[in-house]
mmCIF file of C-alpha atoms in Angstrom:
data_model
loop_
_atom_site.group_PDB
_atom_site.id
_atom_site.type_symbol
_atom_site.label_atom_id
_atom_site.label_comp_id
_atom_site.label_asym_id
_atom_site.label_seq_id
_atom_site.Cartn_x
_atom_site.Cartn_y
_atom_site.Cartn_z
ATOM 1 C CA MET T 1 -43.769 -9.990 -45.153
ATOM 2 C CA LEU T 2 -43.407 -6.306 -45.912
ATOM 3 C CA ASN T 3 -46.331 -3.980 -45.659
ATOM 4 C CA ARG T 4 -46.721 -0.651 -47.468
ATOM 5 C CA ARG T 5 -46.121 1.407 -44.303
ATOM 6 C CA HIS T 6 -42.752 -0.222 -43.735
ATOM 7 C CA ILE T 7 -41.875 0.423 -47.392
ATOM 8 C CA ARG T 8 -42.753 4.080 -46.864
ATOM 9 C CA ILE T 9 -40.548 4.199 -43.785
ATOM 10 C CA LYS T 10 -37.590 2.739 -45.732
ATOM 11 C CA VAL T 11 -38.135 5.274 -48.542
ATOM 12 C CA MET T 12 -38.332 8.058 -45.957
ATOM 13 C CA GLN T 13 -34.947 6.962 -44.514
ATOM 14 C CA SER T 14 -33.400 6.829 -47.967
ATOM 15 C CA MET T 15 -34.833 10.301 -48.771
ATOM 16 C CA TYR T 16 -33.534 11.775 -45.515
ATOM 17 C CA ALA T 17 -30.068 10.412 -46.221
ATOM 18 C CA PHE T 18 -30.057 11.729 -49.832
ATOM 19 C CA LYS T 19 -27.545 14.559 -50.408
ATOM 20 C CA GLY T 20 -27.685 14.898 -54.178
ATOM 21 C CA THR T 21 -29.831 16.863 -56.661
ATOM 22 C CA GLU T 22 -32.723 16.147 -59.009
ATOM 23 C CA SER T 23 -30.292 15.780 -61.969
ATOM 24 C CA ASP T 24 -28.351 12.946 -60.323
ATOM 25 C CA ASP T 25 -28.441 9.316 -61.363
ATOM 26 C CA PHE T 26 -30.608 7.644 -58.683
ATOM 27 C CA SER T 27 -29.495 4.050 -59.352
ATOM 28 C CA LYS T 28 -27.254 4.015 -56.277
ATOM 29 C CA ASP T 29 -30.020 5.382 -54.147
ATOM 30 C CA GLU T 30 -32.466 2.821 -55.458
ATOM 31 C CA LYS T 31 -29.899 0.078 -54.808
ATOM 32 C CA PHE T 32 -29.447 1.323 -51.252
ATOM 33 C CA LEU T 33 -33.216 1.312 -50.671
ATOM 34 C CA LEU T 34 -33.687 -2.217 -52.057
ATOM 35 C CA HIS T 35 -30.726 -3.463 -50.008
ATOM 36 C CA SER T 36 -32.205 -1.904 -46.886
ATOM 37 C CA LEU T 37 -35.516 -3.674 -47.558
ATOM 38 C CA ASP T 38 -33.766 -6.955 -48.310
ATOM 39 C CA SER T 39 -31.887 -6.614 -45.038
ATOM 40 C CA MET T 40 -35.152 -7.206 -43.224
ATOM 41 C CA TYR T 41 -35.149 -10.740 -44.609
ATOM 42 C CA ASP T 42 -31.730 -11.251 -43.078
ATOM 43 C CA LEU T 43 -33.208 -10.327 -39.708
ATOM 44 C CA TYR T 44 -36.032 -12.836 -40.212
ATOM 45 C CA LEU T 45 -33.516 -15.604 -41.056
ATOM 46 C CA SER T 46 -31.176 -14.711 -38.194
ATOM 47 C CA ILE T 47 -34.028 -15.049 -35.662
ATOM 48 C CA LEU T 48 -34.949 -18.472 -37.069
ATOM 49 C CA ALA T 49 -31.243 -19.322 -36.775
ATOM 50 C CA LEU T 50 -31.445 -18.255 -33.107
ATOM 51 C CA ILE T 51 -34.429 -20.490 -32.582
ATOM 52 C CA THR T 52 -32.520 -23.381 -34.200
ATOM 53 C CA GLU T 53 -29.652 -22.803 -31.769
ATOM 54 C CA ILE T 54 -32.058 -22.753 -28.800
ATOM 55 C CA HIS T 55 -33.344 -26.126 -29.994
ATOM 56 C CA LYS T 56 -29.750 -27.427 -30.137
ATOM 57 C CA LYS T 57 -29.161 -25.977 -26.672
ATOM 58 C CA SER T 58 -32.064 -28.002 -25.321
ATOM 59 C CA LYS T 59 -30.439 -31.189 -26.584
ATOM 60 C CA ASP T 60 -27.056 -30.277 -25.042
ATOM 61 C CA TYR T 61 -28.792 -29.333 -21.815
ATOM 62 C CA ASN T 62 -30.558 -32.689 -21.712
ATOM 63 C CA THR T 63 -27.312 -34.536 -22.223
ATOM 64 C CA LYS T 64 -25.480 -32.647 -19.497
ATOM 65 C CA VAL T 65 -28.271 -33.011 -16.980
ATOM 66 C CA GLY T 66 -28.658 -36.681 -17.906
ATOM 67 C CA ASN T 67 -24.949 -37.240 -17.245
ATOM 68 C CA LYS T 68 -25.022 -35.497 -13.904
ATOM 69 C CA LEU T 69 -28.249 -36.882 -12.476
ATOM 70 C CA SER T 70 -29.883 -40.227 -12.379
ATOM 71 C CA THR T 71 -32.434 -40.379 -15.127
ATOM 72 C CA THR T 72 -35.658 -39.908 -13.269
ATOM 73 C CA ALA T 73 -39.068 -40.130 -14.921
ATOM 74 C CA SER T 74 -39.692 -36.422 -14.359
ATOM 75 C CA HIS T 75 -36.417 -35.487 -16.067
ATOM 76 C CA ASN T 76 -37.146 -37.648 -19.058
ATOM 77 C CA VAL T 77 -40.610 -36.160 -19.521
ATOM 78 C CA SER T 78 -39.530 -32.553 -19.206
ATOM 79 C CA GLY T 79 -36.280 -32.744 -21.124
ATOM 80 C CA VAL T 80 -37.525 -34.878 -23.978
ATOM 81 C CA LYS T 81 -40.709 -32.883 -24.405
ATOM 82 C CA PHE T 82 -38.840 -29.634 -25.062
ATOM 83 C CA GLU T 83 -36.213 -31.335 -27.131
ATOM 84 C CA ASP T 84 -38.886 -33.152 -29.155
ATOM 85 C CA ASN T 85 -41.052 -30.122 -29.667
ATOM 86 C CA GLN T 86 -42.443 -30.703 -33.173
ATOM 87 C CA LEU T 87 -42.477 -27.089 -34.249
ATOM 88 C CA LEU T 88 -38.806 -26.703 -33.260
ATOM 89 C CA HIS T 89 -38.049 -29.808 -35.326
ATOM 90 C CA LEU T 90 -39.778 -28.283 -38.355
ATOM 91 C CA ILE T 91 -37.517 -25.253 -38.081
ATOM 92 C CA SER T 92 -34.171 -26.911 -37.347
ATOM 93 C CA GLY T 93 -34.897 -29.794 -39.751
ATOM 94 C CA ASN T 94 -35.898 -27.552 -42.644
ATOM 95 C CA LYS T 95 -33.007 -28.075 -45.115
ATOM 96 C CA MET T 96 -34.090 -25.273 -47.414
ATOM 97 C CA LEU T 97 -34.265 -22.790 -44.539
ATOM 98 C CA GLN T 98 -30.922 -23.852 -43.083
ATOM 99 C CA GLU T 99 -29.297 -23.540 -46.550
ATOM 100 C CA HIS T 100 -30.619 -19.999 -46.847
ATOM 101 C CA ILE T 101 -29.211 -19.139 -43.399
ATOM 102 C CA THR T 102 -25.812 -20.634 -44.291
ATOM 103 C CA LYS T 103 -25.656 -19.046 -47.716
ATOM 104 C CA ARG T 104 -26.398 -15.590 -46.318
ATOM 105 C CA LYS T 105 -23.940 -16.178 -43.405
ATOM 106 C CA LEU T 106 -26.587 -15.370 -40.780
ATOM 107 C CA ASN T 107 -25.863 -18.006 -38.169
ATOM 108 C CA PHE T 108 -23.587 -15.825 -36.029
ATOM 109 C CA TRP T 109 -24.910 -17.358 -32.833
ATOM 110 C CA ASP T 110 -21.911 -19.697 -32.609
ATOM 111 C CA LEU T 111 -19.776 -16.607 -31.948
ATOM 112 C CA ASP T 112 -22.470 -14.792 -29.922
ATOM 113 C CA PHE T 113 -23.561 -17.877 -27.970
ATOM 114 C CA GLU T 114 -24.175 -15.930 -24.798
ATOM 115 C CA TYR T 115 -27.422 -14.593 -26.284
ATOM 116 C CA VAL T 116 -28.593 -18.157 -26.953
ATOM 117 C CA ASP T 117 -27.840 -18.896 -23.259
ATOM 118 C CA ILE T 118 -29.731 -15.789 -22.097
ATOM 119 C CA VAL T 119 -32.888 -16.742 -24.028
ATOM 120 C CA PHE T 120 -32.661 -20.391 -23.152
ATOM 121 C CA LYS T 121 -32.304 -19.685 -19.443
ATOM 122 C CA SER T 122 -35.241 -17.261 -19.586
ATOM 123 C CA ILE T 123 -37.386 -20.014 -21.109
ATOM 124 C CA LEU T 124 -36.377 -22.528 -18.428
ATOM 125 C CA LYS T 125 -37.205 -20.110 -15.645
ATOM 126 C CA SER T 126 -40.571 -19.114 -17.096
ATOM 127 C CA ALA T 127 -44.058 -20.167 -15.976
ATOM 128 C CA LEU T 128 -44.741 -20.977 -19.638
ATOM 129 C CA TYR T 129 -42.087 -23.711 -19.545
ATOM 130 C CA GLU T 130 -43.335 -25.025 -16.246
ATOM 131 C CA ASP T 131 -46.898 -25.256 -17.501
ATOM 132 C CA TYR T 132 -45.823 -26.841 -20.765
ATOM 133 C CA MET T 133 -43.842 -29.529 -19.002
ATOM 134 C CA ALA T 134 -46.714 -30.218 -16.604
ATOM 135 C CA ASP T 135 -49.194 -30.677 -19.419
ATOM 136 C CA GLU T 136 -49.465 -34.373 -20.182
ATOM 137 C CA GLU T 137 -50.815 -33.786 -23.656
ATOM 138 C CA VAL T 138 -48.285 -34.345 -26.403
ATOM 139 C CA SER T 139 -49.426 -32.921 -29.728
ATOM 140 C CA PHE T 140 -48.352 -30.579 -32.495
ATOM 141 C CA ALA T 141 -51.026 -28.112 -31.352
ATOM 142 C CA THR T 142 -49.651 -27.842 -27.812
ATOM 143 C CA ASP T 143 -46.079 -27.687 -29.102
ATOM 144 C CA LYS T 144 -46.978 -24.860 -31.482
ATOM 145 C CA LYS T 145 -48.924 -22.980 -28.812
ATOM 146 C CA PHE T 146 -45.932 -23.164 -26.460
ATOM 147 C CA ILE T 147 -43.408 -21.854 -29.029
ATOM 148 C CA ILE T 148 -45.738 -19.024 -30.085
ATOM 149 C CA ALA T 149 -46.087 -18.013 -26.446
ATOM 150 C CA VAL T 150 -42.339 -18.226 -25.866
ATOM 151 C CA TYR T 151 -41.667 -16.079 -28.885
ATOM 152 C CA THR T 152 -44.337 -13.509 -27.923
ATOM 153 C CA GLU T 153 -43.486 -13.255 -24.214
ATOM 154 C CA ILE T 154 -39.771 -14.074 -23.992
ATOM 155 C CA ILE T 155 -37.896 -13.745 -27.310
ATOM 156 C CA ALA T 156 -39.577 -10.737 -28.989
ATOM 157 C CA PRO T 157 -39.499 -8.386 -25.905
ATOM 158 C CA ASN T 158 -35.995 -9.376 -24.793
ATOM 159 C CA GLU T 159 -34.077 -6.104 -24.262
ATOM 160 C CA LYS T 160 -30.625 -7.699 -24.600
ATOM 161 C CA LEU T 161 -31.617 -9.194 -27.960
ATOM 162 C CA TYR T 162 -32.985 -5.796 -29.011
ATOM 163 C CA ASP T 163 -29.656 -4.085 -28.172
ATOM 164 C CA TYR T 164 -27.781 -6.886 -29.929
ATOM 165 C CA PHE T 165 -29.740 -6.470 -33.161
ATOM 166 C CA GLU T 166 -29.330 -2.690 -32.971
ATOM 167 C CA ASP T 167 -25.531 -3.106 -32.740
ATOM 168 C CA LYS T 168 -25.532 -5.675 -35.532
ATOM 169 C CA ARG T 169 -27.391 -3.518 -38.040
ATOM 170 C CA LEU T 170 -28.910 -0.183 -37.092
ATOM 171 C CA THR T 171 -31.860 -0.505 -39.499
ATOM 172 C CA TRP T 172 -32.940 -3.760 -37.834
ATOM 173 C CA VAL T 173 -34.422 -1.816 -34.926
ATOM 174 C CA ASP T 174 -37.139 -0.426 -37.215
ATOM 175 C CA ASP T 175 -37.565 -3.864 -38.845
ATOM 176 C CA LEU T 176 -38.110 -5.833 -35.622
ATOM 177 C CA PRO T 177 -41.842 -5.154 -35.170
ATOM 178 C CA VAL T 178 -42.633 -6.170 -38.788
ATOM 179 C CA VAL T 179 -40.377 -9.266 -38.596
ATOM 180 C CA ASN T 180 -41.834 -10.309 -35.251
ATOM 181 C CA THR T 181 -45.321 -10.129 -36.713
ATOM 182 C CA ALA T 182 -44.216 -12.068 -39.768
ATOM 183 C CA ILE T 183 -42.643 -14.853 -37.682
ATOM 184 C CA LEU T 184 -45.766 -15.246 -35.584
ATOM 185 C CA LYS T 185 -47.897 -15.329 -38.714
ATOM 186 C CA VAL T 186 -45.745 -18.079 -40.211
ATOM 187 C CA PHE T 187 -45.768 -20.111 -36.991
ATOM 188 C CA ARG T 188 -49.581 -19.951 -36.791
ATOM 189 C CA LYS T 189 -49.844 -21.222 -40.382
ATOM 190 C CA LEU T 190 -47.415 -24.100 -39.862
ATOM 191 C CA LYS T 191 -48.683 -27.665 -39.999
ATOM 192 C CA LEU T 192 -46.785 -30.938 -39.821
ATOM 193 C CA THR T 193 -47.559 -31.350 -43.524
ATOM 194 C CA SER T 194 -46.490 -27.841 -44.523
ATOM 195 C CA PRO T 195 -43.916 -27.593 -47.334
ATOM 196 C CA ASP T 196 -40.428 -26.306 -46.531
ATOM 197 C CA THR T 197 -41.249 -23.022 -48.345
ATOM 198 C CA THR T 198 -43.764 -22.088 -45.596
ATOM 199 C CA LEU T 199 -40.845 -21.011 -43.451
ATOM 200 C CA LEU T 200 -39.493 -18.903 -46.349
ATOM 201 C CA PRO T 201 -42.256 -16.367 -47.129
ATOM 202 C CA ASP T 202 -41.767 -13.839 -49.901
ATOM 203 C CA LEU T 203 -40.334 -10.482 -48.795
ATOM 204 C CA TYR T 204 -42.852 -8.551 -50.936
ATOM 205 C CA LYS T 205 -46.559 -9.361 -51.164
ATOM 206 C CA ASP T 206 -46.187 -8.991 -54.957
ATOM 207 C CA GLU T 207 -44.146 -7.232 -57.635
ATOM 208 C CA ASP T 208 -46.341 -4.168 -57.315
ATOM 209 C CA ASP T 209 -45.043 -3.568 -53.812
ATOM 210 C CA LYS T 210 -41.396 -3.761 -54.913
ATOM 211 C CA LYS T 211 -42.156 -1.406 -57.789
ATOM 212 C CA PHE T 212 -43.982 0.933 -55.383
ATOM 213 C CA ALA T 213 -40.821 1.187 -53.272
ATOM 214 C CA SER T 214 -38.607 2.154 -56.232
ATOM 215 C CA ASP T 215 -41.179 4.403 -57.839
ATOM 216 C CA LEU T 216 -41.944 6.326 -54.646
ATOM 217 C CA LEU T 217 -38.270 7.049 -54.077
ATOM 218 C CA ILE T 218 -37.361 8.033 -57.635
ATOM 219 C CA LYS T 219 -40.535 10.016 -58.407
ATOM 220 C CA THR T 220 -40.187 11.975 -55.124
ATOM 221 C CA LEU T 221 -36.532 12.747 -55.807
ATOM 222 C CA LEU T 222 -37.237 13.757 -59.421
ATOM 223 C CA ASN T 223 -39.964 16.230 -58.355
ATOM 224 C CA SER T 224 -38.426 17.377 -55.076
ATOM 225 C CA SER T 225 -38.140 21.086 -55.980
ATOM 226 C CA LYS T 226 -41.684 21.246 -57.377
ATOM 227 C CA PHE T 227 -43.122 19.539 -54.274
ATOM 228 C CA LYS T 228 -41.068 21.811 -51.969
ATOM 229 C CA GLU T 229 -42.540 24.910 -53.657
ATOM 230 C CA GLU T 230 -46.057 23.525 -53.251
ATOM 231 C CA ILE T 231 -45.436 22.905 -49.563
ATOM 232 C CA THR T 232 -43.860 26.327 -48.991
ATOM 233 C CA ASN T 233 -46.942 28.040 -50.375
ATOM 234 C CA LYS T 234 -49.071 26.273 -47.812
ATOM 235 C CA ALA T 235 -46.727 26.597 -44.819
ATOM 236 C CA LYS T 236 -46.366 30.376 -44.471
ATOM 237 C CA ASN T 237 -47.585 30.350 -40.812
ATOM 238 C CA TRP T 238 -45.189 27.595 -39.796
ATOM 239 C CA ASP T 239 -41.498 27.569 -38.895
ATOM 240 C CA GLY T 240 -39.478 27.249 -42.114
ATOM 241 C CA ASP T 241 -37.084 24.820 -40.421
ATOM 242 C CA ARG T 242 -39.774 22.168 -40.558
ATOM 243 C CA LEU T 243 -39.432 21.979 -44.320
ATOM 244 C CA ALA T 244 -35.759 21.014 -44.013
ATOM 245 C CA SER T 245 -36.555 18.372 -41.401
ATOM 246 C CA LEU T 246 -38.103 14.935 -41.626
ATOM 247 C CA ASP T 247 -41.526 16.648 -41.931
ATOM 248 C CA GLY T 248 -40.464 18.053 -45.297
ATOM 249 C CA VAL T 249 -39.471 14.629 -46.509
ATOM 250 C CA LEU T 250 -42.769 13.076 -45.440
ATOM 251 C CA LEU T 251 -44.749 15.895 -47.125
ATOM 252 C CA LYS T 252 -42.867 15.490 -50.406
ATOM 253 C CA MET T 253 -43.568 11.714 -50.346
ATOM 254 C CA ALA T 254 -47.253 12.327 -49.596
ATOM 255 C CA ILE T 255 -47.615 14.835 -52.434
ATOM 256 C CA CYS T 256 -45.844 12.353 -54.692
ATOM 257 C CA GLU T 257 -48.489 9.766 -53.846
ATOM 258 C CA PHE T 258 -51.221 12.357 -54.458
ATOM 259 C CA GLN T 259 -49.973 13.116 -57.924
ATOM 260 C CA LYS T 260 -48.136 10.019 -59.200
ATOM 261 C CA PHE T 261 -50.045 7.094 -57.675
ATOM 262 C CA PRO T 262 -53.643 7.364 -58.932
ATOM 263 C CA SER T 263 -54.804 4.084 -57.294
ATOM 264 C CA ILE T 264 -53.993 5.245 -53.726
ATOM 265 C CA PRO T 265 -56.801 7.292 -52.105
ATOM 266 C CA PHE T 266 -55.912 10.652 -50.599
ATOM 267 C CA LYS T 267 -57.172 9.509 -47.164
ATOM 268 C CA VAL T 268 -54.959 6.420 -47.184
ATOM 269 C CA THR T 269 -51.886 8.510 -47.974
ATOM 270 C CA ILE T 270 -52.670 11.108 -45.318
ATOM 271 C CA ASN T 271 -53.373 8.539 -42.648
ATOM 272 C CA GLU T 272 -50.171 6.616 -43.418
ATOM 273 C CA TYR T 273 -47.911 9.683 -43.174
ATOM 274 C CA LEU T 274 -49.588 10.922 -40.032
ATOM 275 C CA GLU T 275 -48.864 7.608 -38.360
ATOM 276 C CA ILE T 276 -45.249 7.649 -39.546
ATOM 277 C CA ALA T 277 -44.848 11.214 -38.325
ATOM 278 C CA LYS T 278 -46.164 10.246 -34.857
ATOM 279 C CA GLU T 279 -43.547 7.555 -34.601
ATOM 280 C CA TYR T 280 -40.525 9.215 -36.178
ATOM 281 C CA SER T 281 -40.889 13.012 -35.945
ATOM 282 C CA THR T 282 -41.749 15.664 -33.359
ATOM 283 C CA PRO T 283 -44.913 15.925 -31.225
ATOM 284 C CA LYS T 284 -46.344 18.724 -33.443
ATOM 285 C CA SER T 285 -45.403 17.070 -36.721
ATOM 286 C CA SER T 286 -48.639 15.190 -37.331
ATOM 287 C CA MET T 287 -50.646 18.416 -36.828
ATOM 288 C CA PHE T 288 -48.326 20.286 -39.199
ATOM 289 C CA ILE T 289 -48.417 17.564 -41.889
ATOM 290 C CA ASN T 290 -52.210 17.058 -41.586
ATOM 291 C CA GLY T 291 -52.767 20.797 -41.982
ATOM 292 C CA ILE T 292 -50.583 21.088 -45.133
ATOM 293 C CA LEU T 293 -51.916 17.968 -46.797
ATOM 294 C CA ASP T 294 -55.521 18.955 -46.064
ATOM 295 C CA LYS T 295 -54.999 22.341 -47.750
ATOM 296 C CA ILE T 296 -53.375 20.707 -50.750
ATOM 297 C CA VAL T 297 -56.167 18.136 -51.233
ATOM 298 C CA LYS T 298 -58.872 20.822 -50.924
ATOM 299 C CA GLU T 299 -57.044 22.930 -53.583
ATOM 300 C CA TYR T 300 -56.868 19.896 -55.918
ATOM 301 C CA GLN T 301 -60.557 19.291 -55.472
ATOM 302 C CA ALA T 302 -61.472 22.973 -55.900
ATOM 303 C CA ASN T 303 -59.496 23.037 -59.176
ATOM 304 C CA ASN T 304 -61.130 19.768 -60.311
ATOM 305 C CA MET T 305 -57.703 18.101 -60.643
ATOM 306 C CA ASP T 306 -58.535 14.516 -61.575
ATOM 307 C CA LEU T 307 -55.570 12.777 -59.920
ATOM 308 C CA LYS T 308 -57.262 9.622 -58.649
ATOM 309 C CA SER T 309 -58.817 6.851 -60.724
ATOM 310 C CA GLY T 310 -61.443 4.329 -59.582
ATOM 311 C CA ARG T 311 -64.286 4.464 -57.132
ATOM 312 C CA GLY T 312 -63.751 5.537 -53.478
ATOM 313 C CA LEU T 313 -60.335 7.055 -54.130
ATOM 314 C CA ILE T 314 -60.945 10.516 -52.751
#
């Protein structure tokens, strides 16, 4: 689920919040970082809990409408089709998934039911719903296509949900794009024969990614003064305040990757931090960071510093 850029962003946030010194014990900071990363999985599960509640809402809606109106053929087709959506059944009927949601106490939609109502009503009013109900084909493929479209066009961009998640946990705002992508990826992979674990992807691609998160934080903190001195020597024509800002944090992390992560090419590191700077720092930050890192790499190469191993790592 996690990608390296998001790991770097989480490390950046932990670094920016750090108020200690290089001689400190970093175990608490590492624990904070790993908890922040793990919190993203809570967001993933809470959204699947929301989708489960939307499915329940469709059943309740059907019952209420059925009690109020005579059961016409058109009502039966539309109501039952949404209620019987096979992808929704895979989610709400997945015992392993529901146990994870319950264990981590992430089904808060019973208390915040108004958000379930908001999303459900948006679905009912949409052209997507209208087209889905008008389509006579009943298959897993059409059911999946409909839910993916609903998620992409109605759930993911919903501003009220965005504000809700921001109020729930501030870090979730940064996590939403990654989680939305992960959910859509899982939905596209789902088949009727998929095991329950398909809806419970691993947070990290592998153990190397988890180790990368911890190592990047700790190694940057341990060498902070040395990296700062290296940056200062290359930033004489720039405002010194930049080094105390987020730009300084990003530069230290980049230099750490240059020196302590031999398998990551210089170009990959530079491109990653330029993209992060564009999103999180000032308009001039990417130019500043690119200029400093370019000088540093050229100096390493001029001094024949063999920091990278393997082919194509320059």
